């Protein structure tokens, strides 16, 4: 018995390869974006964890209930080698350290892709860490809605990958408040829900803080 062998023609193979290539062209950018976002979130979490640990250790070391009695009460004392692995201390004003991140002291927002707001960090006492992060810290004193037994003592703003791109609030630029009791919070109003934070992050409304809050609320994933 003779069997008739069947195989794909060259034309069919080329069509199949073309389809595979088209699918890859559509999916690879999305996959790369997801990988980059994950890397950004990992870097963000690493910096936040270090700040949280420093705040907790400072309270223990000072035997105090308030960070006011620690180096957190003075940016000049906080941003030192004893607390951070510093590569460079920025001049005052610190805008020069943030120059690539913020030409004209501004930053882009993810959804609008245009310069829409000033970088708070560029006006804060700042340092560049050995891991490349630019970090600024400003002392403040304000109430927290929803936390009447605590107050904000200061705000950290940082670009987690330094002067490298994308230089976009919610991607590599974030701000976070620290309270006198050593808690890290995104906003002075703890009653704002995750959906509102995501919407405000996309709209560029307090983006650097609200994007951070949206990430934390979403289990350290970038939901926008």
mmCIF file of C-alpha atoms in Angstrom:
data_model
loop_
_atom_site.group_PDB
_atom_site.id
_atom_site.type_symbol
_atom_site.label_atom_id
_atom_site.label_comp_id
_atom_site.label_asym_id
_atom_site.label_seq_id
_atom_site.Cartn_x
_atom_site.Cartn_y
_atom_site.Cartn_z
ATOM 1 C CA UNK A 1 0.000 0.000 0.000
ATOM 2 C CA UNK A 2 1.320 3.397 -0.955
ATOM 3 C CA UNK A 3 0.832 6.310 1.403
ATOM 4 C CA UNK A 4 0.554 9.867 0.140
ATOM 5 C CA UNK A 5 2.797 12.089 2.229
ATOM 6 C CA UNK A 6 1.415 15.481 3.197
ATOM 7 C CA UNK A 7 3.419 18.522 4.275
ATOM 8 C CA UNK A 8 3.108 22.274 4.558
ATOM 9 C CA UNK A 9 3.976 24.273 1.513
ATOM 10 C CA UNK A 10 6.492 27.082 1.654
ATOM 11 C CA UNK A 11 3.663 29.585 1.327
ATOM 12 C CA UNK A 12 1.827 28.097 4.294
ATOM 13 C CA UNK A 13 4.973 28.172 6.411
ATOM 14 C CA UNK A 14 5.598 31.812 5.538
ATOM 15 C CA UNK A 15 2.011 32.698 6.434
ATOM 16 C CA UNK A 16 2.352 30.886 9.788
ATOM 17 C CA UNK A 17 5.634 32.675 10.528
ATOM 18 C CA UNK A 18 4.020 35.974 9.604
ATOM 19 C CA UNK A 19 1.166 35.349 12.033
ATOM 20 C CA UNK A 20 3.597 34.379 14.818
ATOM 21 C CA UNK A 21 5.654 37.514 14.122
ATOM 22 C CA UNK A 22 2.580 39.740 14.270
ATOM 23 C CA UNK A 23 1.494 38.226 17.576
ATOM 24 C CA UNK A 24 5.008 38.671 18.977
ATOM 25 C CA UNK A 25 5.133 42.294 17.785
ATOM 26 C CA UNK A 26 1.905 42.978 19.647
ATOM 27 C CA UNK A 27 2.707 41.084 22.848
ATOM 28 C CA UNK A 28 6.418 41.777 23.417
ATOM 29 C CA UNK A 29 6.044 45.542 24.117
ATOM 30 C CA UNK A 30 3.290 44.792 26.638
ATOM 31 C CA UNK A 31 5.424 42.076 28.239
ATOM 32 C CA UNK A 32 8.476 44.347 28.430
ATOM 33 C CA UNK A 33 6.374 47.110 29.965
ATOM 34 C CA UNK A 34 5.072 44.692 32.605
ATOM 35 C CA UNK A 35 8.637 43.556 33.389
ATOM 36 C CA UNK A 36 9.856 47.166 33.671
ATOM 37 C CA UNK A 37 6.943 48.069 35.931
ATOM 38 C CA UNK A 38 7.728 45.094 38.157
ATOM 39 C CA UNK A 39 11.348 46.169 38.403
ATOM 40 C CA UNK A 40 10.309 49.701 39.348
ATOM 41 C CA UNK A 41 7.971 48.407 42.047
ATOM 42 C CA UNK A 42 10.733 46.166 43.445
ATOM 43 C CA UNK A 43 13.112 49.143 43.654
ATOM 44 C CA UNK A 44 10.389 51.249 45.253
ATOM 45 C CA UNK A 45 9.650 48.589 47.857
ATOM 46 C CA UNK A 46 13.356 48.241 48.667
ATOM 47 C CA UNK A 47 13.702 51.959 49.379
ATOM 48 C CA UNK A 48 10.487 52.115 51.385
ATOM 49 C CA UNK A 49 11.527 49.101 53.456
ATOM 50 C CA UNK A 50 14.862 50.752 54.255
ATOM 51 C CA UNK A 51 13.158 53.980 55.379
ATOM 52 C CA UNK A 52 10.619 52.078 57.467
ATOM 53 C CA UNK A 53 13.391 50.087 59.152
ATOM 54 C CA UNK A 54 15.342 53.274 59.862
ATOM 55 C CA UNK A 55 12.279 54.894 61.431
ATOM 56 C CA UNK A 56 11.605 51.851 63.632
ATOM 57 C CA UNK A 57 15.250 51.583 64.688
ATOM 58 C CA UNK A 58 15.389 55.308 65.479
ATOM 59 C CA UNK A 59 12.451 55.046 67.862
ATOM 60 C CA UNK A 60 14.041 52.090 69.639
ATOM 61 C CA UNK A 61 17.487 53.701 69.854
ATOM 62 C CA UNK A 62 16.123 56.990 71.186
ATOM 63 C CA UNK A 63 13.729 55.264 73.599
ATOM 64 C CA UNK A 64 11.105 57.711 72.389
ATOM 65 C CA UNK A 65 7.570 57.491 71.088
ATOM 66 C CA UNK A 66 8.152 60.265 68.578
ATOM 67 C CA UNK A 67 10.547 60.618 65.664
ATOM 68 C CA UNK A 68 10.705 64.279 66.626
ATOM 69 C CA UNK A 69 13.353 63.236 69.152
ATOM 70 C CA UNK A 70 15.458 61.481 66.508
ATOM 71 C CA UNK A 71 17.372 62.462 63.368
ATOM 72 C CA UNK A 72 14.018 62.602 61.560
ATOM 73 C CA UNK A 73 13.497 65.914 63.314
ATOM 74 C CA UNK A 74 16.365 67.478 61.326
ATOM 75 C CA UNK A 75 17.019 66.751 57.601
ATOM 76 C CA UNK A 76 20.700 67.703 58.013
ATOM 77 C CA UNK A 77 21.133 64.974 60.626
ATOM 78 C CA UNK A 78 18.930 62.425 58.893
ATOM 79 C CA UNK A 79 20.581 62.539 55.469
ATOM 80 C CA UNK A 80 23.988 61.379 56.670
ATOM 81 C CA UNK A 81 26.198 58.300 56.311
ATOM 82 C CA UNK A 82 25.020 57.046 59.678
ATOM 83 C CA UNK A 83 21.521 56.555 58.269
ATOM 84 C CA UNK A 84 21.975 56.039 54.525
ATOM 85 C CA UNK A 85 24.617 54.659 52.162
ATOM 86 C CA UNK A 86 25.367 57.996 50.515
ATOM 87 C CA UNK A 87 27.262 58.447 47.274
ATOM 88 C CA UNK A 88 26.907 62.223 47.062
ATOM 89 C CA UNK A 89 25.459 64.984 49.202
ATOM 90 C CA UNK A 90 23.571 67.498 47.083
ATOM 91 C CA UNK A 91 24.195 71.232 47.286
ATOM 92 C CA UNK A 92 21.603 73.634 48.647
ATOM 93 C CA UNK A 93 19.389 74.131 46.700
ATOM 94 C CA UNK A 94 19.389 70.523 45.521
ATOM 95 C CA UNK A 95 17.966 71.080 42.020
ATOM 96 C CA UNK A 96 21.355 70.248 40.452
ATOM 97 C CA UNK A 97 21.092 66.651 41.694
ATOM 98 C CA UNK A 98 17.679 66.351 40.089
ATOM 99 C CA UNK A 99 18.604 68.155 36.851
ATOM 100 C CA UNK A 100 18.184 65.202 34.468
ATOM 101 C CA UNK A 101 15.114 64.038 36.292
ATOM 102 C CA UNK A 102 13.584 67.463 36.110
ATOM 103 C CA UNK A 103 14.676 69.921 33.512
ATOM 104 C CA UNK A 104 13.205 73.181 34.824
ATOM 105 C CA UNK A 105 12.381 71.368 38.077
ATOM 106 C CA UNK A 106 9.407 69.488 36.645
ATOM 107 C CA UNK A 107 8.344 65.944 35.941
ATOM 108 C CA UNK A 108 6.037 64.087 33.592
ATOM 109 C CA UNK A 109 2.954 62.131 34.557
ATOM 110 C CA UNK A 110 2.338 58.712 33.057
ATOM 111 C CA UNK A 111 -0.980 59.259 31.315
ATOM 112 C CA UNK A 112 -0.319 62.753 29.976
ATOM 113 C CA UNK A 113 3.335 62.319 28.988
ATOM 114 C CA UNK A 114 4.038 66.002 29.387
ATOM 115 C CA UNK A 115 5.483 68.304 32.012
ATOM 116 C CA UNK A 116 2.674 69.172 34.391
ATOM 117 C CA UNK A 117 4.098 69.780 37.846
ATOM 118 C CA UNK A 118 7.077 70.647 39.982
ATOM 119 C CA UNK A 119 9.267 68.114 41.731
ATOM 120 C CA UNK A 120 9.038 68.628 45.460
ATOM 121 C CA UNK A 121 12.225 66.638 45.995
ATOM 122 C CA UNK A 122 14.300 69.196 44.092
ATOM 123 C CA UNK A 123 13.456 71.767 46.762
ATOM 124 C CA UNK A 124 14.259 69.432 49.676
ATOM 125 C CA UNK A 125 17.663 68.703 51.247
ATOM 126 C CA UNK A 126 18.787 65.779 49.092
ATOM 127 C CA UNK A 127 21.413 63.089 48.625
ATOM 128 C CA UNK A 128 22.240 60.486 45.991
ATOM 129 C CA UNK A 129 22.461 56.989 47.458
ATOM 130 C CA UNK A 130 24.959 54.353 46.385
ATOM 131 C CA UNK A 131 22.133 52.365 44.788
ATOM 132 C CA UNK A 132 21.484 55.338 42.492
ATOM 133 C CA UNK A 133 18.357 56.630 44.189
ATOM 134 C CA UNK A 134 18.015 60.400 44.570
ATOM 135 C CA UNK A 135 16.260 61.103 47.846
ATOM 136 C CA UNK A 136 15.043 64.348 49.385
ATOM 137 C CA UNK A 137 13.564 64.888 52.843
ATOM 138 C CA UNK A 138 11.663 67.869 54.218
ATOM 139 C CA UNK A 139 10.554 68.429 57.796
ATOM 140 C CA UNK A 140 6.918 69.341 58.268
ATOM 141 C CA UNK A 141 4.215 69.184 60.899
ATOM 142 C CA UNK A 142 0.639 68.489 59.859
ATOM 143 C CA UNK A 143 -2.456 66.646 60.985
ATOM 144 C CA UNK A 144 -3.551 63.290 59.557
ATOM 145 C CA UNK A 145 -7.222 62.844 58.780
ATOM 146 C CA UNK A 146 -8.236 59.475 60.163
ATOM 147 C CA UNK A 147 -5.244 59.244 62.541
ATOM 148 C CA UNK A 148 -5.952 61.801 65.309
ATOM 149 C CA UNK A 149 -3.336 60.272 67.631
ATOM 150 C CA UNK A 150 -0.457 60.816 65.183
ATOM 151 C CA UNK A 151 1.028 63.613 63.042
ATOM 152 C CA UNK A 152 3.171 63.899 59.940
ATOM 153 C CA UNK A 153 6.762 64.821 60.755
ATOM 154 C CA UNK A 154 8.259 64.903 57.244
ATOM 155 C CA UNK A 155 8.075 63.885 53.615
ATOM 156 C CA UNK A 156 10.465 61.828 51.512
ATOM 157 C CA UNK A 157 10.553 62.252 47.741
ATOM 158 C CA UNK A 158 12.790 60.102 45.609
ATOM 159 C CA UNK A 159 13.626 59.030 42.099
ATOM 160 C CA UNK A 160 14.351 55.335 42.495
ATOM 161 C CA UNK A 161 16.625 55.067 39.450
ATOM 162 C CA UNK A 162 18.280 58.456 39.736
ATOM 163 C CA UNK A 163 18.756 60.434 36.561
ATOM 164 C CA UNK A 164 17.800 57.514 34.318
ATOM 165 C CA UNK A 165 14.535 57.603 32.403
ATOM 166 C CA UNK A 166 11.511 57.393 32.397
ATOM 167 C CA UNK A 167 11.430 60.198 35.024
ATOM 168 C CA UNK A 168 7.680 59.881 35.397
ATOM 169 C CA UNK A 169 5.653 60.288 38.593
ATOM 170 C CA UNK A 170 4.235 56.912 39.491
ATOM 171 C CA UNK A 171 6.921 55.029 37.565
ATOM 172 C CA UNK A 172 10.240 56.006 39.125
ATOM 173 C CA UNK A 173 9.363 59.174 41.071
ATOM 174 C CA UNK A 174 7.395 58.910 44.333
ATOM 175 C CA UNK A 175 6.769 60.781 47.585
ATOM 176 C CA UNK A 176 5.753 59.395 50.974
ATOM 177 C CA UNK A 177 5.021 60.952 54.354
ATOM 178 C CA UNK A 178 6.474 59.690 57.625
ATOM 179 C CA UNK A 179 4.596 60.169 60.881
ATOM 180 C CA UNK A 180 5.915 60.902 64.345
ATOM 181 C CA UNK A 181 5.117 57.319 65.340
ATOM 182 C CA UNK A 182 7.214 55.965 62.478
ATOM 183 C CA UNK A 183 4.501 55.051 59.988
ATOM 184 C CA UNK A 184 4.840 55.633 56.245
ATOM 185 C CA UNK A 185 1.653 56.919 54.629
ATOM 186 C CA UNK A 186 0.814 58.187 51.165
ATOM 187 C CA UNK A 187 -1.537 61.039 52.083
ATOM 188 C CA UNK A 188 -2.579 63.216 55.046
ATOM 189 C CA UNK A 189 -6.093 61.815 54.496
ATOM 190 C CA UNK A 190 -6.184 58.083 55.213
ATOM 191 C CA UNK A 191 -9.846 57.832 54.128
ATOM 192 C CA UNK A 192 -9.133 58.076 50.382
ATOM 193 C CA UNK A 193 -9.807 54.708 48.734
ATOM 194 C CA UNK A 194 -7.651 52.836 46.239
ATOM 195 C CA UNK A 195 -9.867 53.576 43.227
ATOM 196 C CA UNK A 196 -9.606 57.311 43.885
ATOM 197 C CA UNK A 197 -5.839 57.076 44.262
ATOM 198 C CA UNK A 198 -5.537 55.269 40.929
ATOM 199 C CA UNK A 199 -7.759 57.844 39.206
ATOM 200 C CA UNK A 200 -5.819 60.756 40.721
ATOM 201 C CA UNK A 201 -2.528 59.090 39.846
ATOM 202 C CA UNK A 202 -3.588 58.854 36.200
ATOM 203 C CA UNK A 203 -4.831 62.439 36.229
ATOM 204 C CA UNK A 204 -1.599 63.747 37.725
ATOM 205 C CA UNK A 205 -3.357 64.976 40.880
ATOM 206 C CA UNK A 206 -0.834 64.527 43.676
ATOM 207 C CA UNK A 207 0.483 61.741 41.477
ATOM 208 C CA UNK A 208 3.735 60.923 43.212
ATOM 209 C CA UNK A 209 1.978 60.281 46.540
ATOM 210 C CA UNK A 210 -1.234 58.781 45.231
ATOM 211 C CA UNK A 211 0.525 56.478 42.774
ATOM 212 C CA UNK A 212 2.601 55.187 45.675
ATOM 213 C CA UNK A 213 -0.550 54.633 47.718
ATOM 214 C CA UNK A 214 -2.224 52.798 44.844
ATOM 215 C CA UNK A 215 0.772 50.466 44.525
ATOM 216 C CA UNK A 216 0.831 49.633 48.238
ATOM 217 C CA UNK A 217 -2.955 49.166 48.382
ATOM 218 C CA UNK A 218 -2.704 46.789 45.406
ATOM 219 C CA UNK A 219 -0.223 44.473 47.073
ATOM 220 C CA UNK A 220 2.899 46.081 45.591
ATOM 221 C CA UNK A 221 1.734 45.908 42.007
ATOM 222 C CA UNK A 222 1.327 48.826 39.573
ATOM 223 C CA UNK A 223 -2.441 48.962 38.908
ATOM 224 C CA UNK A 224 -2.402 51.805 36.375
#
